[in-house]
Coordinates of N, CA and C in Angstrom, one line a residue:
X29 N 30.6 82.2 10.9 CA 30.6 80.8 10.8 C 31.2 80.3 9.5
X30 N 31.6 79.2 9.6 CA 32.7 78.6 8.1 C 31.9 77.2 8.6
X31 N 32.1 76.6 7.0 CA 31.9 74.7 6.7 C 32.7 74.3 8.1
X32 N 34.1 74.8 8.0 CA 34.7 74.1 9.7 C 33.8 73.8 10.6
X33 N 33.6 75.4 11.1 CA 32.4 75.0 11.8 C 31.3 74.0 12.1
X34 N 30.8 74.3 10.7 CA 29.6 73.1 11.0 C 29.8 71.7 10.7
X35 N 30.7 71.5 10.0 CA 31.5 70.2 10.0 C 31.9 69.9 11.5
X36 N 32.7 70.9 12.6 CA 32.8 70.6 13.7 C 31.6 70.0 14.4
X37 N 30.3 70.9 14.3 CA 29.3 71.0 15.4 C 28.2 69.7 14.9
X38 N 28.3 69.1 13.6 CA 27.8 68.1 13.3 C 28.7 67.0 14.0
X39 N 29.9 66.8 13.4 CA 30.9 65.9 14.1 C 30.5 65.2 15.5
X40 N 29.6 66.5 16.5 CA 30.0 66.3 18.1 C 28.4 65.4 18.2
X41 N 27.5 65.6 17.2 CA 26.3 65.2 17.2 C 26.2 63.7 17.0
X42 N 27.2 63.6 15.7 CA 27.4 62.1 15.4 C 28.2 60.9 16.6
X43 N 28.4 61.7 17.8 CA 28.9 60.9 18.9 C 30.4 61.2 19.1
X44 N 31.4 61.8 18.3 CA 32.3 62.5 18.5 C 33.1 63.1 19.8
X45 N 33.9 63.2 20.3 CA 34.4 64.2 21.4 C 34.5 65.3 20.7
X46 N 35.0 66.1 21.5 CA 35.1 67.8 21.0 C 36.5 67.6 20.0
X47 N 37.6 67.2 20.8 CA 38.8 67.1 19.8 C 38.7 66.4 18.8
X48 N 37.8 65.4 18.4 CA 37.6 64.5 17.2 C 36.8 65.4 16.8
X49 N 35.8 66.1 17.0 CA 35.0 66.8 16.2 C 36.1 68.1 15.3
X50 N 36.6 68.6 16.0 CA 37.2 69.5 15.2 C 38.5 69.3 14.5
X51 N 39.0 68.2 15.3 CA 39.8 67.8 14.2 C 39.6 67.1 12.7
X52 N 38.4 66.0 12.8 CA 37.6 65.4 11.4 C 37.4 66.9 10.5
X53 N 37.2 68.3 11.1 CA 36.8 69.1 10.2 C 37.5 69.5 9.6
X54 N 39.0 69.6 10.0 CA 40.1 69.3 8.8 C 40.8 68.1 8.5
X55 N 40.7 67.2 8.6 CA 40.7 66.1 8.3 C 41.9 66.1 6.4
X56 N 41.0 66.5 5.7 CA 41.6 67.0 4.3 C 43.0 67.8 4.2
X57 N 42.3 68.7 5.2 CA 43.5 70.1 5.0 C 45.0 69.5 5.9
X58 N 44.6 68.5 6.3 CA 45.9 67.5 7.3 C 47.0 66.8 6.3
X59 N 45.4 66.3 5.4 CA 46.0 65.7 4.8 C 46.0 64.2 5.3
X60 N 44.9 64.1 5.5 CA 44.6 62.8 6.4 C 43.2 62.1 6.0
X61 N 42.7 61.1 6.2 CA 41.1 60.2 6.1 C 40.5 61.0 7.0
X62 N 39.2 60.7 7.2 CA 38.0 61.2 8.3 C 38.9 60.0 9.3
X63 N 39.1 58.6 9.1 CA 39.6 57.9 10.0 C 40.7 58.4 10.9
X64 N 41.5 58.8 10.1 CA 43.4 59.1 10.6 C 42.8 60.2 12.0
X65 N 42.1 61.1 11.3 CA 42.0 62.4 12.1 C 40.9 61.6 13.7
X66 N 40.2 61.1 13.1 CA 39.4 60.6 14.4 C 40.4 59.9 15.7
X67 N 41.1 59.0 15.0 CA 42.0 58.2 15.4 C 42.9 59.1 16.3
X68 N 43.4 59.8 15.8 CA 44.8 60.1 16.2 C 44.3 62.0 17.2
X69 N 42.9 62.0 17.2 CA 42.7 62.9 18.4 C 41.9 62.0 19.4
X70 N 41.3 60.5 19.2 CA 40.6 60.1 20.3 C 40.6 60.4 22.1
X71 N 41.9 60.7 22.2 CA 42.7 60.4 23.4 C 42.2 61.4 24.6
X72 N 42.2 62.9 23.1 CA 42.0 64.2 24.2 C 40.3 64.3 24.2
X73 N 39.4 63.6 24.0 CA 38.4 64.6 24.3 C 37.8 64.0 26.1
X74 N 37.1 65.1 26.1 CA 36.5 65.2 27.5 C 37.4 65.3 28.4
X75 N 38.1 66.6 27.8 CA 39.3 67.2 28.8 C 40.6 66.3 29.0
X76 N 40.6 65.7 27.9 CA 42.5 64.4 28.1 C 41.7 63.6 28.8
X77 N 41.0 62.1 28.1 CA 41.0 61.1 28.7 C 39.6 61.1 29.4
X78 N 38.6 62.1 29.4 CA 37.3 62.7 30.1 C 37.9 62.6 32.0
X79 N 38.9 63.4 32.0 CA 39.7 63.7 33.2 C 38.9 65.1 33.4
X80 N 38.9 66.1 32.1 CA 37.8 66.9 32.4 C 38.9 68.0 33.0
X81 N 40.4 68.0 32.1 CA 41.4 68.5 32.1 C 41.5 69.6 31.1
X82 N 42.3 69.9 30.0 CA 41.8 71.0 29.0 C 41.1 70.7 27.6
X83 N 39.7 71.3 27.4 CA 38.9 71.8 26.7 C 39.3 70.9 25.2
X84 N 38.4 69.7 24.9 CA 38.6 69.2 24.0 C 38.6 70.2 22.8
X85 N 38.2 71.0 22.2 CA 37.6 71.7 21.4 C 38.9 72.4 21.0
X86 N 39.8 72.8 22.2 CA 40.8 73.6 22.5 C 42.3 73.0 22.0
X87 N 42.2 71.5 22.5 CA 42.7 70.2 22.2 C 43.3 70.2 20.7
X88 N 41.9 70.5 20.3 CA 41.4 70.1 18.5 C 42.3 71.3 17.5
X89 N 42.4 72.0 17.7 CA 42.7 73.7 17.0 C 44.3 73.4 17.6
X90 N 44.7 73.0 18.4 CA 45.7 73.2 18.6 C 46.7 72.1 17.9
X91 N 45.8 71.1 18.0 CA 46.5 69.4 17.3 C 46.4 70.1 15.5
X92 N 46.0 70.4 15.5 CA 45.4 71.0 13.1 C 46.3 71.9 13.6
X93 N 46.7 73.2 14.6 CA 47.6 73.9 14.1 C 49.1 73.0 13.9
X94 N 49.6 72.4 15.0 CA 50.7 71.8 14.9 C 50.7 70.9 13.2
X95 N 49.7 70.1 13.3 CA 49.6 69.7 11.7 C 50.1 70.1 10.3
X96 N 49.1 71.2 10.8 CA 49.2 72.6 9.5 C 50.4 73.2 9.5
X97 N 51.0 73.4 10.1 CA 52.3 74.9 10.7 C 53.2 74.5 11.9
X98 N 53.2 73.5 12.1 CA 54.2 72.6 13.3 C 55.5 72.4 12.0
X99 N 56.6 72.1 12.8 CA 57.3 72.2 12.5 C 58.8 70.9 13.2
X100 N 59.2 69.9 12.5 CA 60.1 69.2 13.2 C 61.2 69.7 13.9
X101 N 61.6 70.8 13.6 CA 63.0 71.7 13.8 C 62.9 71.4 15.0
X102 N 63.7 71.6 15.8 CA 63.5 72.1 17.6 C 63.9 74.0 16.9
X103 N 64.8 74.0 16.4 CA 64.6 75.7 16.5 C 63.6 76.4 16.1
X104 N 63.0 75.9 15.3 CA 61.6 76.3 15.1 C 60.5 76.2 15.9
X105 N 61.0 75.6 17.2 CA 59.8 75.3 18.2 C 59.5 76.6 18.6
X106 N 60.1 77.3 19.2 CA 59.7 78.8 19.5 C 58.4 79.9 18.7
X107 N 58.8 80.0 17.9 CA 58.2 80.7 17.0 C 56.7 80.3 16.9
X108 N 56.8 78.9 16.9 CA 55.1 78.5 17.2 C 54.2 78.6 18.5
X109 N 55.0 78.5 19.5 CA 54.3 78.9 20.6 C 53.3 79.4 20.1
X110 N 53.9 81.0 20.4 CA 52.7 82.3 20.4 C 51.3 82.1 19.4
X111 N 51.8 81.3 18.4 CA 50.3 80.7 17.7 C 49.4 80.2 18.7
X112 N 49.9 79.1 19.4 CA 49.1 78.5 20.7 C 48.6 79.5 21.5
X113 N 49.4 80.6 21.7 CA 48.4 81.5 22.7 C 47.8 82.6 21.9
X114 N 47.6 82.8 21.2 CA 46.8 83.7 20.3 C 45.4 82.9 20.2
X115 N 45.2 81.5 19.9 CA 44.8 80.7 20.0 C 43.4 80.6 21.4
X116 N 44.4 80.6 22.5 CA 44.1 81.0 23.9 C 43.3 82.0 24.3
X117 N 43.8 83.1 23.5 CA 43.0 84.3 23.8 C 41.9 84.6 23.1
X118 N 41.9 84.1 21.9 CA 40.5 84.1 20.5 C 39.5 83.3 21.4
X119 N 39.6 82.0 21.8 CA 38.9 81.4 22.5 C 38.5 81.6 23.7
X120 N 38.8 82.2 23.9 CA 38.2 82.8 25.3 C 37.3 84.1 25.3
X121 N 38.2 85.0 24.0 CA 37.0 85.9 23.8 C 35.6 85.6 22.8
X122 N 35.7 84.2 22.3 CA 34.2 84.1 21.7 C 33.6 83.0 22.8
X123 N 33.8 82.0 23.4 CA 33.2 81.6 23.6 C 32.0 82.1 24.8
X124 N 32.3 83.2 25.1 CA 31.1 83.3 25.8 C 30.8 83.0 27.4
X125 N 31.3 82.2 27.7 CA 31.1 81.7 29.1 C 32.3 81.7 29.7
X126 N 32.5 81.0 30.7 CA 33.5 81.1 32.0 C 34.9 81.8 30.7
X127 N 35.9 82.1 31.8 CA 36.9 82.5 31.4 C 38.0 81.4 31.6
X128 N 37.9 80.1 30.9 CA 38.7 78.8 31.1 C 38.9 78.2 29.4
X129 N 39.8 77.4 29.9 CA 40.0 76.4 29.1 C 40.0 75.0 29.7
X130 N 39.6 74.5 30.8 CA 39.6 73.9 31.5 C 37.7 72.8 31.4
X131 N 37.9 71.6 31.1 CA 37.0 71.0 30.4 C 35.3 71.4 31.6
X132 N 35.9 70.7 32.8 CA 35.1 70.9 34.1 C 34.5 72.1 34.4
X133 N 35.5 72.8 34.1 CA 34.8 74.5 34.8 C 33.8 74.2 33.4
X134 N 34.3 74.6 32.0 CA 32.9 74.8 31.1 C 31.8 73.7 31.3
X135 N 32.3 73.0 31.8 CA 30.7 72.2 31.7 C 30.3 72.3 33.2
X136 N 30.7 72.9 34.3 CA 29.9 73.6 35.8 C 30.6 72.2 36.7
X137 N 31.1 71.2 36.2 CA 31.1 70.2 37.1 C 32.7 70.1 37.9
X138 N 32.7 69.7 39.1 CA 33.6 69.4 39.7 C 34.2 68.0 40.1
X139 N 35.6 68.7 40.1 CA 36.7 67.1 40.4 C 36.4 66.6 41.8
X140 N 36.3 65.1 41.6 CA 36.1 64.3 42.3 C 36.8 64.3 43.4
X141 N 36.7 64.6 44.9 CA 37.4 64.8 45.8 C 38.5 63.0 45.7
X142 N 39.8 63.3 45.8 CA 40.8 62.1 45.7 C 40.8 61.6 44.3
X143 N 40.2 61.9 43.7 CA 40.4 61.2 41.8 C 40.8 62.9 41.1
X144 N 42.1 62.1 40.0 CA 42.0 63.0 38.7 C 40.7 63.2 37.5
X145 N 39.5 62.4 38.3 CA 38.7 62.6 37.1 C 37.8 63.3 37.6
X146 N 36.7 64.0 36.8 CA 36.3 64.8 37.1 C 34.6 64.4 37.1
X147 N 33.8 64.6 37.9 CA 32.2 64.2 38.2 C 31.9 63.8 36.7
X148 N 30.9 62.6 36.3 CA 30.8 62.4 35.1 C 29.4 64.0 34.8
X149 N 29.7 64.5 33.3 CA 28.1 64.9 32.6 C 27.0 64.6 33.0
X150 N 26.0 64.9 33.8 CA 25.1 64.1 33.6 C 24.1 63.6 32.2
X151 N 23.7 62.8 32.2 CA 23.1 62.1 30.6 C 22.4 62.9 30.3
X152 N 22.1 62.7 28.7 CA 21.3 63.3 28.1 C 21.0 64.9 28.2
X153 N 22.7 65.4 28.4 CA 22.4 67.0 28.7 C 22.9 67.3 27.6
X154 N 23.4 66.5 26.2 CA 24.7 66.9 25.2 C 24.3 68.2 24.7
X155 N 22.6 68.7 24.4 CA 22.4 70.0 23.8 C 22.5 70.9 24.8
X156 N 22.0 70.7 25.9 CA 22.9 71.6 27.2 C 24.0 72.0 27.2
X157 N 24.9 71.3 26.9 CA 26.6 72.0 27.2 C 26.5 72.9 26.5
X158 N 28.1 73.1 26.6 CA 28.3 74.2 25.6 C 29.3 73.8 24.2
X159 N 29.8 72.4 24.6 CA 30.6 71.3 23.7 C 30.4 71.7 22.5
X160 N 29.5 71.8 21.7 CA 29.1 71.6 19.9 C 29.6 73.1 20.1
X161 N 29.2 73.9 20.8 CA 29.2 75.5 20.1 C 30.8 75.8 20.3
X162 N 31.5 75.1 21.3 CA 32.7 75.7 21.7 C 33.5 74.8 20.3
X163 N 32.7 73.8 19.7 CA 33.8 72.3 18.6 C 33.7 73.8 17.5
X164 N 32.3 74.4 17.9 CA 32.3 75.6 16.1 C 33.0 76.0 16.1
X165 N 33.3 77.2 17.2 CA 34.1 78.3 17.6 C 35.5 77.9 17.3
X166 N 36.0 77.1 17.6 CA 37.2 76.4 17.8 C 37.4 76.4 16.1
X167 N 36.7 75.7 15.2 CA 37.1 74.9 14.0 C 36.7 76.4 13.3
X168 N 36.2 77.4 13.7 CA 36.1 78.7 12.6 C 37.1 79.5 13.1
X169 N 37.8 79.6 14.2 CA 39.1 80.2 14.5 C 40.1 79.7 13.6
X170 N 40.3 78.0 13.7 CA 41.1 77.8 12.6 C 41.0 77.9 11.4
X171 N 40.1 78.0 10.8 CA 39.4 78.4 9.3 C 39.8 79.6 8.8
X172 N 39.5 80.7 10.0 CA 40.1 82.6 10.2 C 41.9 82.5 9.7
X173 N 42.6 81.6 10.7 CA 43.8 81.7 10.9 C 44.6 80.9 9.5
X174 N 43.8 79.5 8.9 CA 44.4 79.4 7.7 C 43.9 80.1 6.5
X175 N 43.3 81.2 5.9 CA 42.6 82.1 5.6 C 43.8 83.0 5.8
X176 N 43.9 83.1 6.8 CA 45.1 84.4 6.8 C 46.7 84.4 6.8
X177 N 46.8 82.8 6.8 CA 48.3 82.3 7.1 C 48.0 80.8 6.0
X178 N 48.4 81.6 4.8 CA 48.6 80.6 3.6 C 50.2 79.8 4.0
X179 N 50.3 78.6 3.7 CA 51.3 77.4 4.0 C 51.6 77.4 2.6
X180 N 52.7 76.4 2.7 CA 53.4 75.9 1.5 C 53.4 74.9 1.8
X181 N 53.0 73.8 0.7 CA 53.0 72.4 1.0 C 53.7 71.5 1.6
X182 N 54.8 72.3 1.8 CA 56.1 71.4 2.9 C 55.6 71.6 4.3
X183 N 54.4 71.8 4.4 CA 54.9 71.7 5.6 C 53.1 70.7 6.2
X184 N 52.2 70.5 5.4 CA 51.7 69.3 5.5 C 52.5 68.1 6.4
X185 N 51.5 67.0 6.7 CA 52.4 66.3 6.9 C 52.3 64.7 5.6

């Protein structure tokens, strides 16, 4: 476990989505306010839009990587990929549960027959899910990976 972490898993408590939770937990390292970072992942949590599409948590690690180590080039687009799926695979092997990234499957609930959205949560299950533990998992992956992949300030944004 890392500060990310619990910065993440507090985040989701304070009423946060998953992608605002782990994104606020680098927030600094972005180079951004607690605001900027909330703001500018609002969109994805609860699977893109609570469509219940891919794994806010998932969302979150992947928005701070592009941040951290994205890059404007188009030829440099390549090379970053495989971060995203390394990404893919770390997460799937801690979290523990289904083998998805897919918001719906981790939380058991199914799409709405004829809608893109997907059955609401039912209330008051938030320590139920698996949300806060998957916002940790997520924000100590990225903690691992900038730990091991020092940047140079150019590439902040």
């Amino acid at each position: 476990m890392s500060i990310y972490g619990d910065r993440a898993y507090a985040a989701f408590f304070k009423g946060y989505n998953c992608c605002q939770s782990v994104a606020v937990a680098f927030a600094e390292e972005m180079g951004m306010t607690e605001k900027q970072a909330l703001q500018i992942s609002a969109g994805f949590g609860g699977g893109f839009g609570r469509m219940r599409e891919v794994c806010g948590a998932f969302s979150g690690i992947t928005l701070v990587l592009g941040a951290l180590y994205g890059s404007d080039d188009p030829a440099k687009r390549q090379p970053f990929t495989p971060n995203v799926r390394l990404w893919r695979l770390s997460t799937r092997s801690r979290n523990g549960g289904p083998n998805t990234l897919i918001c719906r499957e981790l939380l058991g609930l199914q799409q709405a027959e004829g809608s893109p959205v997907a059955s609401p949560a039912p209330r008051n299950t938030t320590k139920k899910r698996p949300c806060p533990e998957l916002c940790r998992v997520a924000a100590d992956i990225m903690a691992e990976y900038i730990a091991a992949h020092p940047r140079d300030s150019s590439t902040t944004l």
